[in-house]
Short mmCIF file of C-alpha atoms in Angstrom, two decimals:
data_model
loop_
_atom_site.label_atom_id
_atom_site.label_comp_id
_atom_site.label_asym_id
_atom_site.label_seq_id
_atom_site.Cartn_x
_atom_site.Cartn_y
_atom_site.Cartn_z
CA MET A 1382 0.00 0.00 0.00
CA ALA A 1383 1.43 3.37 -0.99
CA ASN A 1384 1.90 5.94 1.73
CA ARG A 1385 0.57 9.46 1.46
CA ILE A 1386 3.35 12.02 1.54
CA SER A 1387 3.01 15.78 1.88
CA SER A 1388 5.86 17.82 0.50
CA TYR A 1389 6.63 21.52 0.91
CA PHE A 1390 8.69 23.33 -1.68
CA ALA A 1391 11.10 25.93 -0.29
CA ASP A 1392 12.28 28.84 -2.48
CA SER A 1393 15.76 27.40 -2.93
CA HIS A 1394 14.39 24.11 -4.23
CA TRP A 1395 12.40 25.34 -7.22
CA ILE A 1396 13.91 25.10 -10.68
CA PHE A 1397 11.80 25.28 -13.84
CA GLN A 1398 13.26 24.62 -17.26
CA GLU A 1399 11.32 24.31 -20.51
CA TYR A 1400 12.52 21.45 -22.72
CA SER A 1401 9.86 21.51 -25.40
CA ASN A 1402 6.30 22.66 -26.00
CA ALA A 1403 5.02 19.57 -24.18
CA THR A 1404 7.60 19.05 -21.47
CA ARG A 1405 8.88 20.85 -18.41
CA PHE A 1406 11.72 19.81 -16.15
CA MET A 1407 11.25 20.56 -12.45
CA ASP A 1408 13.57 20.19 -9.48
CA PHE A 1409 11.87 20.24 -6.10
CA GLY A 1410 12.65 19.59 -2.47
CA VAL A 1411 10.92 17.12 -0.18
CA LEU A 1412 10.89 17.48 3.59
CA ALA A 1413 13.05 14.78 5.16
CA THR A 1414 10.19 14.05 7.57
CA PHE A 1415 8.13 12.72 4.67
CA ALA A 1416 10.90 11.26 2.53
CA VAL A 1417 11.63 8.20 4.68
CA GLY A 1418 11.72 5.15 2.45
CA LEU A 1419 11.85 7.06 -0.83
CA ALA A 1420 15.65 7.04 -0.99
CA LEU A 1421 15.60 3.30 -1.66
CA SER A 1422 13.09 3.36 -4.50
CA PHE A 1423 13.70 3.94 -8.18
CA GLY A 1424 11.98 3.10 -11.43
CA LEU A 1425 8.63 3.13 -9.62
CA LEU A 1426 5.39 5.05 -9.98
CA TYR A 1427 4.31 8.00 -7.84
CA TYR A 1428 1.04 9.93 -7.72
CA LEU A 1429 0.70 13.69 -7.51
CA ALA A 1430 -2.10 16.09 -6.54
CA SER A 1431 -2.40 19.64 -5.28
CA SER A 1432 -3.17 20.43 -1.65
CA SER A 1433 -3.14 24.21 -2.07
CA SER A 1434 -5.99 26.50 -3.02
CA LYS A 1435 -3.97 27.96 -5.89
CA PRO A 1436 -4.50 26.39 -8.30
CA ALA A 1437 -7.70 24.67 -7.33
CA MET A 1438 -7.60 20.94 -7.90
CA SER A 1439 -9.55 18.15 -6.30
CA LYS A 1440 -7.52 15.97 -3.96
CA GLU A 1441 -9.16 12.99 -5.61
CA GLU A 1442 -7.60 13.99 -8.94
CA TRP A 1443 -4.35 12.08 -8.60
CA ARG A 1444 -2.13 11.53 -11.63
CA PRO A 1445 0.84 9.19 -11.99
CA PHE A 1446 4.38 10.35 -12.72
CA LYS A 1447 7.87 8.93 -12.57
CA LEU A 1448 10.89 10.64 -11.11
CA ILE A 1449 13.91 11.34 -13.29
CA GLU A 1450 16.26 10.64 -10.41
CA LYS A 1451 16.24 8.34 -7.42
CA MET A 1452 14.82 10.49 -4.63
CA PRO A 1453 17.39 11.32 -1.92
CA VAL A 1454 16.14 12.33 1.51
CA SER A 1455 15.73 16.13 1.91
CA LYS A 1456 17.44 16.93 -1.40
CA THR A 1457 16.07 17.64 -4.86
CA THR A 1458 14.69 15.40 -7.52
CA ALA A 1459 12.97 15.92 -10.86
CA MET A 1460 9.83 15.26 -12.81
CA TYR A 1461 8.24 16.08 -16.16
CA THR A 1462 4.81 17.51 -16.82
CA TYR A 1463 2.61 17.95 -19.87
CA PRO A 1464 0.98 21.41 -19.94
CA GLN A 1465 -2.12 20.04 -21.67
CA GLY A 1466 -2.93 17.67 -18.78
CA ASN A 1467 -5.29 18.85 -16.01
CA VAL A 1468 -2.96 18.03 -13.13
CA SER A 1469 0.11 19.19 -15.05
CA ARG A 1470 -1.47 22.56 -15.77
CA ALA A 1471 -2.25 22.93 -12.08
CA VAL A 1472 1.30 22.04 -11.06
CA ASN A 1473 2.69 24.50 -13.61
CA GLN A 1474 0.67 27.27 -11.95
CA LEU A 1475 2.00 26.62 -8.44
CA LYS A 1476 3.76 29.52 -6.75
CA ILE A 1477 6.71 29.38 -4.38
CA GLY A 1478 5.38 28.44 -0.95
CA ASP A 1479 2.44 26.41 -2.27
CA SER A 1480 2.37 22.73 -1.42
CA ILE A 1481 1.45 19.55 -3.22
CA GLU A 1482 0.68 16.06 -2.05
CA MET A 1483 2.50 13.00 -3.30
CA LYS A 1484 2.00 9.34 -2.59
CA GLY A 1485 4.07 6.36 -3.58
CA PRO A 1486 6.12 4.60 -4.66
CA ARG A 1487 3.90 2.03 -6.26
CA GLY A 1488 5.19 -0.89 -8.25
CA THR A 1489 7.30 -4.02 -7.93
CA PHE A 1490 10.42 -3.33 -9.99
CA GLU A 1491 13.69 -4.75 -8.66
CA TYR A 1492 17.23 -4.40 -9.94
CA GLU A 1493 20.18 -6.44 -8.67
CA ARG A 1494 23.77 -5.75 -9.60
CA ASN A 1495 25.36 -8.29 -11.94
CA ALA A 1496 22.14 -10.31 -12.24
CA SER A 1497 22.26 -9.66 -16.01
CA ASP A 1498 25.05 -9.46 -18.54
CA VAL A 1499 23.20 -6.88 -20.66
CA VAL A 1500 20.08 -4.83 -19.91
CA GLY A 1501 18.31 -3.40 -22.95
CA LEU A 1502 16.40 -0.15 -22.45
CA LEU A 1503 13.57 0.78 -24.83
CA ALA A 1504 12.29 4.29 -24.12
CA GLY A 1505 9.89 6.64 -25.87
CA GLY A 1506 9.40 10.31 -24.94
CA THR A 1507 9.11 10.82 -21.19
CA GLY A 1508 9.37 7.05 -20.83
CA LEU A 1509 13.06 7.83 -20.52
CA THR A 1510 12.54 8.62 -16.82
CA PRO A 1511 12.56 5.16 -15.15
CA CYS A 1512 15.13 3.85 -17.63
CA LEU A 1513 17.49 6.70 -16.73
CA GLN A 1514 16.98 6.06 -13.01
CA VAL A 1515 18.00 2.42 -13.35
CA LEU A 1516 20.87 3.26 -15.69
CA GLU A 1517 22.44 5.90 -13.46
CA HIS A 1518 21.93 3.78 -10.35
CA ALA A 1519 23.87 0.94 -11.96
CA LEU A 1520 26.62 3.07 -13.50
CA ARG A 1521 27.36 4.70 -10.14
CA ASP A 1522 28.01 1.27 -8.63
CA ASP A 1523 31.65 0.29 -9.14
CA LEU A 1524 30.83 -3.31 -8.21
CA ASP A 1525 28.20 -3.58 -10.94
CA LYS A 1526 29.54 -4.81 -14.29
CA THR A 1527 26.17 -4.96 -16.06
CA ARG A 1528 26.19 -3.44 -19.54
CA PHE A 1529 23.33 -1.31 -20.88
CA ALA A 1530 22.12 -0.62 -24.41
CA MET A 1531 19.37 1.94 -25.03
CA ILE A 1532 17.07 2.83 -27.90
CA TYR A 1533 15.42 6.18 -27.24
CA ALA A 1534 12.64 7.21 -29.64
CA ASN A 1535 10.96 10.59 -30.14
CA THR A 1536 8.95 12.40 -32.78
CA GLU A 1537 11.41 15.22 -33.44
CA HIS A 1538 14.84 16.38 -32.31
CA SER A 1539 13.54 19.08 -29.95
CA GLU A 1540 11.71 16.41 -27.94
CA ILE A 1541 14.82 14.40 -27.04
CA LEU A 1542 15.08 14.79 -23.27
CA LEU A 1543 18.44 14.99 -21.48
CA LYS A 1544 20.43 14.07 -24.59
CA ASP A 1545 23.55 15.76 -23.23
CA ARG A 1546 23.26 13.70 -20.08
CA LEU A 1547 22.83 10.44 -21.98
CA ASP A 1548 25.72 11.23 -24.31
CA ALA A 1549 27.92 12.08 -21.33
CA LEU A 1550 27.12 8.74 -19.69
CA ALA A 1551 27.98 6.91 -22.92
CA LYS A 1552 31.29 8.79 -23.09
CA GLN A 1553 32.11 8.20 -19.42
CA HIS A 1554 31.20 4.49 -19.55
CA PRO A 1555 32.03 3.33 -23.10
CA ASP A 1556 32.34 -0.29 -22.01
CA ARG A 1557 29.02 -0.32 -20.16
CA PHE A 1558 26.57 1.95 -21.98
CA ARG A 1559 25.60 2.85 -25.52
CA VAL A 1560 22.57 4.75 -26.79
CA HIS A 1561 20.91 4.90 -30.21
CA TYR A 1562 18.32 7.58 -30.97
CA PHE A 1563 15.29 7.30 -33.27
CA LEU A 1564 13.26 10.19 -34.71
CA MET A 1565 10.02 10.04 -36.66
CA ASP A 1566 10.58 13.49 -38.20
CA ALA A 1567 14.34 13.43 -38.64
CA PRO A 1568 16.26 16.35 -40.19
CA ASP A 1569 18.28 15.67 -43.32
CA ASP A 1570 21.59 15.61 -41.44
CA TRP A 1571 20.34 13.23 -38.72
CA GLN A 1572 22.76 10.38 -38.06
CA GLY A 1573 20.49 8.23 -35.87
CA GLY A 1574 17.56 5.98 -36.66
CA LYS A 1575 14.64 7.29 -38.71
CA GLY A 1576 10.99 6.31 -38.46
CA TYR A 1577 9.56 3.64 -36.17
CA VAL A 1578 11.77 1.40 -34.04
CA THR A 1579 11.87 -1.89 -35.93
CA GLN A 1580 12.53 -5.49 -35.02
CA ASP A 1581 15.87 -5.29 -36.83
CA ALA A 1582 16.82 -2.17 -34.85
CA ILE A 1583 16.16 -3.95 -31.56
CA ASP A 1584 18.19 -6.95 -32.70
CA GLN A 1585 21.06 -4.71 -33.81
CA HIS A 1586 21.24 -2.13 -31.03
CA LEU A 1587 19.97 -3.80 -27.85
CA CYS A 1588 20.56 -7.33 -26.60
CA LYS A 1589 19.72 -10.89 -27.59
CA SER A 1590 17.18 -13.02 -25.79
CA SER A 1591 19.05 -14.89 -23.06
CA ASP A 1592 18.65 -16.05 -19.47
CA ARG A 1593 21.42 -13.56 -18.67
CA ASN A 1594 19.87 -10.57 -20.43
CA ARG A 1595 16.93 -8.36 -19.47
CA LEU A 1596 14.83 -5.76 -21.28
CA LEU A 1597 13.09 -2.75 -19.71
CA MET A 1598 10.51 -0.61 -21.55
CA CYS A 1599 8.63 2.62 -20.96
CA GLY A 1600 6.84 4.79 -23.49
CA PRO A 1601 3.49 5.59 -25.12
CA PRO A 1602 1.10 2.59 -25.22
CA PRO A 1603 1.13 2.27 -29.05
CA MET A 1604 4.92 2.09 -29.01
CA ILE A 1605 4.99 -0.45 -26.17
CA ASN A 1606 2.44 -2.67 -27.93
CA ALA A 1607 4.52 -2.62 -31.11
CA MET A 1608 7.71 -3.38 -29.18
CA LYS A 1609 6.08 -6.37 -27.46
CA GLY A 1610 5.34 -7.84 -30.88
CA HIS A 1611 8.91 -7.28 -32.07
CA LEU A 1612 10.35 -8.84 -28.91
CA GLU A 1613 8.23 -11.97 -29.18
CA LYS A 1614 9.45 -12.47 -32.76
CA LEU A 1615 13.00 -12.14 -31.41
CA GLU A 1616 12.16 -14.93 -28.92
CA PHE A 1617 12.10 -12.77 -25.80
CA PRO A 1618 9.68 -13.93 -23.07
CA SER A 1619 6.23 -12.36 -23.39
CA ALA A 1620 5.70 -9.29 -21.23
CA ARG A 1621 2.97 -9.65 -18.60
CA THR A 1622 0.00 -7.32 -18.53
CA VAL A 1623 1.33 -6.12 -15.17
CA SER A 1624 5.07 -6.68 -14.87
CA GLN A 1625 6.47 -8.41 -11.79
CA ALA A 1626 9.61 -7.47 -9.86
CA ARG A 1627 12.25 -9.43 -11.78
CA ASP A 1628 10.56 -10.14 -15.10
CA PRO A 1629 13.06 -10.56 -17.96
CA VAL A 1630 10.88 -8.18 -20.01
CA TYR A 1631 9.62 -5.43 -17.71
CA VAL A 1632 7.22 -2.65 -18.72
CA PHE A 1633 7.15 0.35 -16.39
#
């Protein structure tokens, strides 16, 4: 059962940065009193609602979101919002000193160092968030030798989130991480993948089906459904409707 957590945002903890017309990056602080237990969770789902009168939003109107970073006690973390969503619009209108309510984490995902030789990451749009959490958690661990291969798909170049961060990780850990980008509307000089992520692209850029390999996915439902079909043809285990903690194919 998820716990209900109230969080107060102090002036020094607010950072807003526009990434695209549909996406905003936010850093915020969580009171240590309410952050107990969150420091150990990553790749899991949280729920967000407003508890302030500005903007007005029903407390029953909870919406799910995933953190960009593993939440440390009393420090900052990050999330993305879509301005066209009801809850997201309300969050975007919050002023310094307002409060929100958050509950979570919810989910069963587990990651264990060296349990896999290669972990493939299939991400679309803001589905990057849990994949990046797992990736950075593993790369920070000097005892973890797991390798990671990512395909990150977006509609256009301006929608690629945290590309500098991903490229820096690939440069810092060339033996453990590589990333391949896909764009639906690619510019003429684009060097990455173009169009939909295909079965051949997964076979080429991620990992093979094996008892020692694992695949994690997060993205828009149409993309995830298509990827499930590709993976089954590549003889990966079928993804469950609701993924379990250590499934070889896990959908966030």
